[in-house]
Coordinates of C-alpha atoms and ligand atoms in Angstrom, one line a residue:
M2 CA 0.0 0.0 0.0
A3 CA 1.3 3.4 -0.9
Y4 CA -0.2 5.6 1.8
S5 CA 1.7 7.8 4.1
H6 CA 1.1 7.6 7.9
V7 CA 0.5 11.0 9.3
R8 CA -0.2 12.1 12.8
P9 CA -3.2 14.4 13.5
L10 CA -0.6 17.2 14.1
D11 CA 0.7 16.8 10.6
V12 CA -2.6 16.5 9.0
I13 CA -4.0 19.8 10.1
P14 CA -3.3 21.6 6.8
W15 CA -5.0 18.9 4.9
I16 CA -8.3 18.8 6.8
P17 CA -10.0 21.7 5.0
K18 CA -9.2 20.1 1.7
L19 CA -10.5 16.8 3.0
S20 CA -13.8 18.3 4.2
R21 CA -14.2 20.2 0.9
L22 CA -13.8 16.9 -1.0
T23 CA -16.2 15.0 1.2
Q24 CA -18.9 17.7 0.8
E25 CA -18.5 17.6 -2.9
N26 CA -18.6 13.9 -3.3
P27 CA -20.8 11.5 -1.2
N28 CA -18.5 8.6 -2.1
L29 CA -16.0 10.1 0.2
Q30 CA -18.3 10.3 3.3
H31 CA -16.6 7.3 5.0
L32 CA -13.4 9.3 5.2
N33 CA -15.1 11.4 7.9
S34 CA -14.9 8.5 10.2
L35 CA -11.2 8.4 9.9
R36 CA -11.0 11.8 11.5
S37 CA -12.0 10.5 14.9
R38 CA -9.2 8.0 15.0
K39 CA -5.8 8.5 16.4
W40 CA -4.1 7.8 13.1
L41 CA -5.2 9.0 9.7
L42 CA -4.0 7.2 6.5
L43 CA -4.0 9.5 3.6
S44 CA -2.0 10.2 0.5
P45 CA -0.8 13.7 -0.3
L46 CA -0.9 12.8 -4.0
I47 CA -4.6 11.8 -3.8
L48 CA -5.5 14.9 -1.9
S49 CA -3.9 17.0 -4.5
T50 CA -5.8 15.4 -7.4
N51 CA -9.4 16.2 -8.2
A52 CA -12.3 14.9 -6.3
S53 CA -13.6 12.4 -8.9
S54 CA -10.3 10.6 -9.4
F55 CA -9.9 10.5 -5.7
A56 CA -13.4 8.9 -5.4
A57 CA -12.4 6.4 -8.1
L58 CA -9.4 5.5 -6.0
C59 CA -11.4 5.2 -2.9
S60 CA -14.0 3.0 -4.4
K61 CA -11.3 0.6 -5.7
G62 CA -9.8 0.8 -2.3
S63 CA -6.3 0.1 -3.5
M64 CA -3.5 2.2 -4.8
A65 CA -2.1 -0.7 -6.7
E66 CA -5.1 -0.5 -9.1
A67 CA -5.0 3.2 -9.3
P68 CA -5.1 4.7 -12.8
V69 CA -2.4 7.2 -11.8
K70 CA 0.2 4.4 -11.7
N71 CA 1.4 5.0 -15.3
L72 CA 2.1 8.7 -15.0
T73 CA 5.1 10.1 -16.8
L74 CA 7.4 12.6 -15.3
R75 CA 6.1 15.1 -17.9
D76 CA 2.5 14.5 -16.7
I77 CA 3.5 15.8 -13.3
C78 CA 6.2 18.3 -14.1
D79 CA 5.0 20.0 -17.2
R80 CA 5.2 23.8 -17.0
K81 CA 6.7 23.5 -13.5
V82 CA 10.1 22.1 -14.3
P83 CA 11.8 23.9 -17.2
E84 CA 11.2 22.3 -20.6
H85 CA 14.9 21.8 -21.4
I86 CA 15.4 19.9 -18.1
L87 CA 12.5 17.6 -18.7
K88 CA 13.7 17.0 -22.3
R89 CA 17.1 16.1 -21.0
A90 CA 15.6 13.8 -18.4
E91 CA 13.7 12.0 -21.1
E92 CA 16.8 11.8 -23.3
V93 CA 18.7 10.0 -20.6
G94 CA 15.8 7.6 -20.0
Y95 CA 13.8 9.1 -17.2
V96 CA 10.3 8.9 -18.7
M97 CA 8.0 7.1 -16.3
C98 CA 7.6 8.1 -12.7
T99 CA 8.8 5.7 -10.1
D100 CA 6.4 5.3 -7.1
V101 CA 8.2 7.8 -4.9
Q102 CA 8.3 10.3 -7.7
R103 CA 4.6 9.9 -8.5
Q104 CA 3.8 10.4 -4.8
S105 CA 6.3 13.1 -3.9
L106 CA 6.5 15.4 -6.9
P107 CA 3.1 16.9 -6.5
V108 CA 3.9 17.7 -2.9
L109 CA 7.4 19.0 -3.7
L110 CA 6.3 21.1 -6.7
S111 CA 3.5 22.7 -4.6
G112 CA 6.3 24.2 -2.4
Q113 CA 5.8 22.2 0.7
D114 CA 8.5 20.9 3.0
C115 CA 8.8 17.1 2.7
V116 CA 10.3 14.1 4.4
L117 CA 11.0 11.6 1.6
H118 CA 11.0 8.2 3.1
A119 CA 11.1 5.4 0.6
Q120 CA 13.0 2.2 -0.3
T121 CA 16.6 2.2 -1.4
G122 CA 16.9 2.7 -5.1
S123 CA 13.4 4.0 -5.5
G124 CA 14.4 7.3 -7.2
K125 CA 14.4 9.9 -4.4
T126 CA 17.4 11.8 -6.0
L127 CA 15.6 12.6 -9.2
A128 CA 12.5 13.7 -7.3
Y129 CA 14.4 16.3 -5.3
L130 CA 16.5 17.4 -8.3
L131 CA 13.4 18.1 -10.4
L132 CA 12.1 20.2 -7.6
I133 CA 15.4 22.1 -7.4
F134 CA 15.3 22.9 -11.2
S135 CA 11.7 24.1 -10.8
A136 CA 12.6 26.4 -7.9
I137 CA 15.8 28.1 -8.9
S138 CA 16.4 31.0 -11.3
F139 CA 18.9 30.2 -14.0
Q140 CA 19.5 33.9 -14.5
R141 CA 20.8 34.7 -11.0
Y142 CA 24.4 34.2 -9.7
A143 CA 23.7 32.9 -6.2
V144 CA 23.6 29.6 -4.4
Q145 CA 19.9 28.8 -4.5
A146 CA 19.9 25.1 -3.8
L147 CA 22.1 23.1 -1.4
I148 CA 22.2 19.3 -1.1
V149 CA 24.0 18.0 2.0
V150 CA 25.3 14.4 1.7
P151 CA 27.2 12.2 4.2
T152 CA 30.0 11.0 1.9
R153 CA 32.0 12.3 -1.0
E154 CA 31.0 9.3 -3.1
L155 CA 27.3 9.8 -2.7
G156 CA 27.9 13.5 -3.4
M157 CA 29.8 12.7 -6.6
Q158 CA 26.8 10.7 -7.8
V159 CA 24.2 13.3 -7.0
T160 CA 26.4 16.0 -8.7
K161 CA 26.7 13.8 -11.8
V162 CA 22.9 13.4 -12.1
A163 CA 22.4 17.1 -11.5
R164 CA 25.0 18.1 -14.1
M165 CA 23.6 15.6 -16.6
L166 CA 20.1 17.2 -16.2
A167 CA 21.6 20.7 -16.4
A168 CA 23.6 20.0 -19.5
N169 CA 22.5 22.4 -22.3
S170 CA 20.7 24.6 -19.7
G171 CA 22.4 27.6 -21.4
G172 CA 20.3 26.8 -24.5
S173 CA 21.5 26.5 -28.1
D174 CA 21.0 30.2 -28.7
N175 CA 23.5 31.0 -26.0
M176 CA 21.0 33.6 -24.7
H177 CA 20.8 32.1 -21.2
K178 CA 23.3 31.5 -18.6
A179 CA 24.0 27.7 -18.0
C180 CA 23.1 26.3 -14.6
T181 CA 26.2 25.3 -12.7
V182 CA 26.5 22.6 -10.0
M183 CA 29.4 22.8 -7.6
A184 CA 30.7 19.7 -5.8
L185 CA 32.1 20.7 -2.4
F186 CA 33.8 17.8 -0.8
D187 CA 36.8 17.5 1.5
G188 CA 39.9 16.6 -0.4
G189 CA 42.2 19.5 -1.1
M190 CA 40.2 21.4 -3.7
L191 CA 38.7 23.9 -1.4
K192 CA 41.0 26.7 -2.5
R193 CA 39.8 26.6 -6.1
H194 CA 36.2 26.4 -4.9
K195 CA 36.7 29.5 -2.7
S196 CA 37.5 31.6 -5.8
W197 CA 34.7 30.1 -7.7
L198 CA 32.2 30.7 -5.0
K199 CA 33.3 34.4 -4.8
A200 CA 33.6 35.2 -8.4
E201 CA 30.6 33.4 -9.9
P202 CA 28.4 31.5 -7.3
P203 CA 26.8 28.4 -8.7
E204 CA 23.1 27.9 -8.5
I205 CA 23.4 24.4 -7.0
V206 CA 25.9 23.2 -4.4
V207 CA 26.3 19.5 -3.4
A208 CA 28.4 19.3 -0.2
T209 CA 29.6 17.2 2.7
I210 CA 29.0 18.7 6.1
D211 CA 32.7 19.2 6.8
S212 CA 33.5 21.2 3.7
L213 CA 30.3 23.1 4.0
S214 CA 31.1 24.1 7.5
Q215 CA 34.6 25.3 6.5
M216 CA 33.1 27.5 3.8
I217 CA 30.4 28.9 6.1
E218 CA 32.9 29.7 8.8
R219 CA 35.1 31.5 6.4
H220 CA 32.1 33.4 5.0
V221 CA 32.9 32.2 1.5
I222 CA 29.5 30.6 0.9
K223 CA 26.4 32.9 1.2
L224 CA 23.1 31.3 1.8
E225 CA 20.8 34.4 1.7
E226 CA 19.3 33.3 -1.6
L227 CA 18.8 29.7 -0.6
R228 CA 15.5 28.4 -1.9
V229 CA 15.8 24.6 -1.5
L230 CA 17.8 22.7 1.2
V231 CA 18.0 18.9 0.8
V232 CA 19.5 16.7 3.5
D233 CA 20.1 13.3 2.0
E234 CA 20.5 10.2 4.2
V235 CA 19.1 12.5 7.0
D236 CA 19.0 9.8 9.7
F237 CA 22.7 9.0 9.1
L238 CA 23.7 12.7 9.5
F239 CA 21.6 13.2 12.6
N240 CA 23.1 10.1 14.1
S241 CA 26.7 11.2 13.6
S242 CA 28.0 13.1 16.6
K243 CA 30.6 14.8 14.3
Q244 CA 28.0 16.2 11.9
V245 CA 24.9 16.9 13.9
Y246 CA 26.0 20.2 15.4
V247 CA 26.8 21.8 12.0
L248 CA 23.6 20.3 10.5
R249 CA 21.4 21.9 13.3
K250 CA 23.1 25.2 12.8
L251 CA 22.6 25.0 9.1
L252 CA 18.9 24.3 9.5
T253 CA 18.3 27.1 12.0
S254 CA 20.9 29.8 12.0
H255 CA 22.5 29.9 8.5
S256 CA 19.1 29.8 6.7
T257 CA 15.5 30.0 7.8
I258 CA 12.5 27.9 7.1
E259 CA 10.4 30.8 5.9
R260 CA 12.7 31.5 3.0
R261 CA 13.5 28.0 1.9
Q262 CA 11.9 24.7 1.1
T263 CA 13.4 21.8 3.2
I264 CA 13.6 18.2 2.0
F265 CA 14.9 15.3 4.1
A266 CA 15.5 12.0 2.3
S267 CA 16.3 8.5 3.4
A268 CA 15.2 4.9 3.1
S269 CA 15.3 4.6 6.9
I270 CA 14.0 7.1 9.4
P271 CA 13.8 5.3 12.7
Q272 CA 11.0 6.7 14.9
H273 CA 9.8 8.8 12.0
N274 CA 6.8 10.3 13.9
R275 CA 9.1 11.5 16.6
F276 CA 11.5 12.9 13.9
I277 CA 8.7 14.8 12.2
Y278 CA 7.6 16.2 15.5
D279 CA 11.2 17.3 16.1
C280 CA 11.3 18.9 12.7
I281 CA 8.4 21.1 13.5
Q282 CA 9.4 21.8 17.1
H283 CA 13.0 22.8 16.3
K284 CA 11.9 24.7 13.2
W285 CA 13.9 22.5 10.8
T286 CA 10.8 22.5 8.6
K287 CA 7.5 24.4 8.4
N288 CA 4.5 23.1 10.3
D289 CA 2.8 21.6 7.3
V290 CA 5.7 19.3 6.4
V291 CA 4.5 16.3 4.5
H292 CA 5.8 12.8 5.2
V293 CA 5.8 10.9 2.0
Y294 CA 6.2 7.4 3.2
L295 CA 6.2 4.5 0.8
N296 CA 6.1 0.8 1.4
P297 CA 6.0 0.9 5.2
T298 CA 5.2 -2.8 5.2
E299 CA 8.0 -3.6 2.8
P300 CA 11.1 -1.6 3.6
M301 CA 13.2 -3.5 1.0
P302 CA 12.5 -4.1 -2.7
S303 CA 10.4 -7.2 -3.2
H304 CA 12.6 -8.7 -5.9
L305 CA 15.5 -9.1 -3.4
H306 CA 16.3 -12.6 -2.3
H307 CA 17.8 -13.0 1.1
S308 CA 19.8 -16.0 2.3
F309 CA 22.4 -17.0 4.8
M310 CA 25.0 -19.7 5.4
I311 CA 26.2 -20.9 8.7
C312 CA 29.9 -21.5 9.0
T313 CA 32.8 -21.0 11.3
K314 CA 34.9 -17.9 10.9
K315 CA 37.8 -20.0 9.6
K316 CA 35.7 -21.4 6.7
R317 CA 34.2 -18.0 5.7
L318 CA 36.8 -17.2 3.0
S319 CA 36.4 -20.4 1.1
I320 CA 32.6 -20.3 1.4
L321 CA 32.7 -16.8 0.0
L322 CA 34.8 -18.1 -3.0
Y323 CA 32.3 -21.0 -3.4
L324 CA 29.4 -18.6 -3.5
L325 CA 31.0 -16.2 -6.0
Q326 CA 31.7 -19.1 -8.3
K327 CA 28.2 -20.5 -7.9
D328 CA 26.4 -17.1 -8.3
A329 CA 28.6 -15.6 -11.0
P330 CA 27.4 -12.0 -10.2
R331 CA 27.4 -9.3 -12.8
S332 CA 29.0 -7.1 -10.1
G333 CA 29.0 -7.7 -6.4
I334 CA 29.8 -6.0 -3.1
I335 CA 31.3 -7.8 -0.2
F336 CA 30.7 -5.9 3.0
V337 CA 33.1 -6.2 5.9
S338 CA 33.1 -4.5 9.3
E339 CA 35.6 -1.9 10.3
Q340 CA 38.4 -3.4 12.5
S341 CA 37.8 -2.9 16.3
E342 CA 40.5 -1.4 18.5
K343 CA 40.6 -4.7 20.4
S344 CA 41.3 -6.6 17.2
K345 CA 44.0 -4.1 16.2
K346 CA 45.7 -4.4 19.5
A347 CA 45.7 -8.2 19.2
G348 CA 47.6 -7.8 15.9
N349 CA 44.9 -9.3 13.7
L350 CA 44.4 -8.3 10.1
P351 CA 41.2 -6.4 9.3
S352 CA 38.5 -8.3 7.4
A353 CA 39.0 -5.9 4.4
T354 CA 42.6 -6.9 4.0
L355 CA 41.9 -10.6 4.6
V356 CA 39.2 -10.7 1.9
L357 CA 41.1 -8.6 -0.6
D358 CA 44.3 -10.6 -0.4
F359 CA 42.4 -13.9 -0.5
L360 CA 40.4 -12.9 -3.5
K361 CA 43.4 -11.5 -5.4
A362 CA 45.1 -14.9 -4.9
S363 CA 42.2 -17.2 -5.5
Y364 CA 39.3 -15.7 -7.4
G365 CA 40.4 -16.0 -11.0
G366 CA 37.2 -14.6 -12.5
D367 CA 36.6 -11.7 -14.8
L368 CA 35.5 -9.1 -12.3
E369 CA 37.9 -6.4 -11.1
I370 CA 38.6 -6.7 -7.3
I371 CA 38.4 -3.2 -5.7
L372 CA 38.8 -2.0 -2.2
L373 CA 36.9 1.0 -0.6
E374 CA 37.2 1.9 3.0
E375 CA 37.2 5.0 5.2
D376 CA 40.9 5.1 5.9
M377 CA 41.9 5.3 2.2
N378 CA 43.1 8.7 1.0
F379 CA 41.1 10.9 -1.3
N380 CA 42.8 9.9 -4.5
A381 CA 42.7 6.2 -3.8
R382 CA 39.0 6.4 -3.0
A383 CA 38.3 8.5 -6.2
T384 CA 40.2 5.9 -8.3
S385 CA 38.3 3.0 -6.8
F386 CA 35.0 4.8 -7.4
S387 CA 35.8 5.5 -11.1
E388 CA 37.0 2.0 -11.7
M389 CA 33.7 0.6 -10.5
R390 CA 31.9 2.7 -13.0
R391 CA 34.0 1.4 -15.9
R392 CA 33.6 -2.3 -15.6
G393 CA 32.3 -5.3 -13.7
F394 CA 33.6 -5.4 -10.1
L395 CA 33.8 -7.2 -6.9
L396 CA 33.9 -4.4 -4.4
V397 CA 35.2 -5.1 -0.9
A398 CA 33.9 -2.3 1.3
T399 CA 33.0 -1.2 4.8
D400 CA 29.7 0.4 5.6
M401 CA 30.8 3.7 4.1
A402 CA 29.7 2.2 0.7
S403 CA 26.3 1.2 2.1
R404 CA 24.6 4.6 1.9
G405 CA 23.3 6.0 -1.4
F406 CA 25.8 4.3 -3.7
D407 CA 24.1 3.8 -7.1
L408 CA 25.9 1.1 -9.0
P409 CA 22.9 -0.5 -10.8
Q410 CA 24.9 -3.3 -12.3
T411 CA 25.3 -4.8 -8.8
T412 CA 23.4 -8.1 -8.6
H413 CA 24.8 -9.6 -5.4
I414 CA 25.6 -8.5 -1.9
Y415 CA 27.6 -10.6 0.5
N416 CA 27.7 -9.8 4.2
F417 CA 31.1 -11.3 5.0
D418 CA 30.7 -9.7 8.4
L419 CA 27.1 -9.2 9.7
P420 CA 26.1 -5.5 9.9
K421 CA 25.6 -4.1 13.4
T422 CA 22.0 -3.0 13.0
A423 CA 18.9 -3.7 10.9
V424 CA 19.2 -0.2 9.4
D425 CA 22.8 -1.1 8.2
Y426 CA 21.4 -4.3 6.8
L427 CA 18.8 -2.4 4.9
H428 CA 21.2 0.0 3.4
R429 CA 23.8 -2.7 2.4
A430 CA 21.0 -4.7 0.8
G431 CA 19.8 -1.5 -1.0
R432 CA 23.0 -1.4 -3.1
T433 CA 21.4 -4.0 -5.3
A434 CA 18.0 -4.2 -7.0
R435 CA 18.3 -0.6 -7.9
L436 CA 16.8 -0.6 -11.4
P437 CA 13.3 0.7 -10.8
F438 CA 11.5 -1.1 -13.6
S439 CA 13.6 -4.3 -13.7
A440 CA 12.2 -7.6 -12.5
D441 CA 15.7 -9.1 -12.1
R442 CA 16.1 -11.1 -8.9
C443 CA 19.0 -9.9 -6.9
S444 CA 20.4 -11.4 -3.7
V445 CA 21.9 -10.7 -0.3
T446 CA 23.8 -13.5 1.3
S447 CA 25.1 -13.3 4.9
L448 CA 27.9 -15.6 6.2
I449 CA 27.2 -16.1 9.9
T450 CA 28.3 -18.2 12.8
P451 CA 25.6 -20.3 14.6
E452 CA 25.7 -17.7 17.4
E453 CA 24.8 -14.9 15.0
R454 CA 21.6 -16.6 13.7
F455 CA 19.5 -14.8 16.3
V456 CA 20.9 -11.4 15.3
L457 CA 19.9 -12.0 11.7
Q458 CA 16.5 -13.2 12.9
R459 CA 16.1 -9.9 14.8
F460 CA 16.8 -8.0 11.5
E461 CA 14.3 -10.2 9.7
N462 CA 11.6 -9.3 12.3
E463 CA 12.4 -5.7 12.2
L464 CA 12.7 -5.3 8.4
L465 CA 9.9 -7.8 7.7
F466 CA 11.7 -10.2 5.4
T467 CA 12.6 -13.8 5.4
C468 CA 16.1 -15.2 5.0
K469 CA 16.5 -18.7 3.6
E470 CA 19.3 -21.0 4.7
I471 CA 21.8 -22.3 2.1
L472 CA 22.6 -25.8 2.9
I473 CA 25.7 -27.5 1.4
S474 CA 28.0 -30.0 2.7
L475 CA 31.0 -28.1 4.0
E476 CA 33.3 -30.9 2.7
T477 CA 32.5 -29.8 -0.8
V478 CA 34.2 -26.4 0.0
A479 CA 38.0 -26.5 0.0
Ligands
ATP515 N1 12.0 7.8 -13.4 C1 13.1 6.9 -13.5 N2 13.2 6.1 -14.6 C2 14.2 5.2 -14.7 N3 15.2 5.1 -13.8 C3 15.2 5.9 -12.7 C4 14.1 6.9 -12.5 N4 14.4 7.5 -11.4 C5 15.5 7.0 -10.9 N5 16.0 6.1 -11.7 C6 17.2 5.3 -11.5 O1 17.0 4.5 -10.3 C7 18.2 4.3 -9.6 C8 18.1 4.6 -8.1 O2 17.8 6.0 -8.0 P1 18.3 6.8 -6.7 O3 19.8 6.7 -6.6 O4 17.7 8.1 -6.8 O5 17.7 6.0 -5.5 P2 17.4 6.5 -4.0 O6 16.0 6.4 -3.7 O7 18.1 7.8 -3.8 O8 18.2 5.3 -3.2 P3 19.1 5.3 -1.9 O9 18.1 5.4 -0.7 O10 19.7 4.0 -1.9 O11 20.0 6.5 -1.9 C9 19.3 5.2 -10.3 O12 20.1 4.3 -11.1 C10 18.5 6.1 -11.2 O13 19.2 6.5 -12.3

């Protein structure tokens, strides 16, 4: 079901619309009864469509059968998003709306603040970028949209999509100024950015919190003209003790809710009702913020297949090799945990090194073996990232690769080490099954010890999925 759960507090701005609709149309009378309940289920998209189509949806009683399912991006964005941006989106293959785009774009384009809460790989990035292109002026030299991201790699991806859409924004007649998108990530380029920001401020900035805070402190970036603020992977940023202070300041002191539209996006917002309450209380968003919440009963894509294999720590490497040979992934990610201080002191090798060295010595397949972890320097990380985009890969990575990475050719995820939390599991799993209209079955396989079975079971209960055990005779594995 594609409805959003909204508390009475959040629903206040919608009530007049609801009562107008029910007066106009007797089919909707039963909705009145909902008002007396503690929870109200309603869809912002439905409320923004006309009364008769709303009635049709209600009488069918299911969004799955709704006629609006086949909307194109143009149906929703026409005359709101500049024509050349829409054309460009179509050229690169963004024609039909994904579910989250269908539900959120009417809300976003109406100017309301929004919490975008939908599965990994559902297309949240394009939804907020289309809003940005509708809200900024291409003729003004000022930072008008800011997208805050947790990692440089996610930032590079968002920048790439934004630049792709903005290509040709200057128009063939050269009459208009082209829209510029600045990537502001830590990594030694900040000097050049400083002059750029002063001389010719870009319309859109994509930034990590650290670099942004440096630019704000030095008064290099000016946010007076900010129209749209997007915080991507919002739960991650609010959870990080390093980032949360700057983020709060950005939301309340460096810009104000009256002048900007605020969008928070993530596939996981634990205690989302509490979060929305906080958004309003702390004035991170306006009071009528809309929570667009898709698939609450299915937080992960349905075409994802989950399995696990029980083995001892000693056997894990050879089991991993066995699985890689059996699965023959198009591309795959092997997630390992960061090494603990205790393990470092004991002189053990980190999982990342163990797996990398083992695969380099024994894999023998066609895929490129690549490492990506927090401790790598900027250049090494950038090289790994661009290599992954060029060919099939087996990426060995810590959880830094679990948020927002969009590598659609990834068909298999392996949890060499089990993630710490269900939210981490969800984001790791979300690095596959990312092609919105594909029916390919992708998979997540966890290698666990017998003692870890109950942890995985807890994730299954929390994320509402079932994990199947792979049973093989361990003797068949070298
Ligand atoms: N309308 C569309 N038509 C076709 N492909 C789309 C459309 N919208 C998005 N995509 C593609 O879907 C993939 C996932 O999109 P995106 O990265 O925005 O997901 P997300 O919701 O931000 O996921 P995550 O929560 O993991 O960051 C991308 O490869 C993107 O190009």
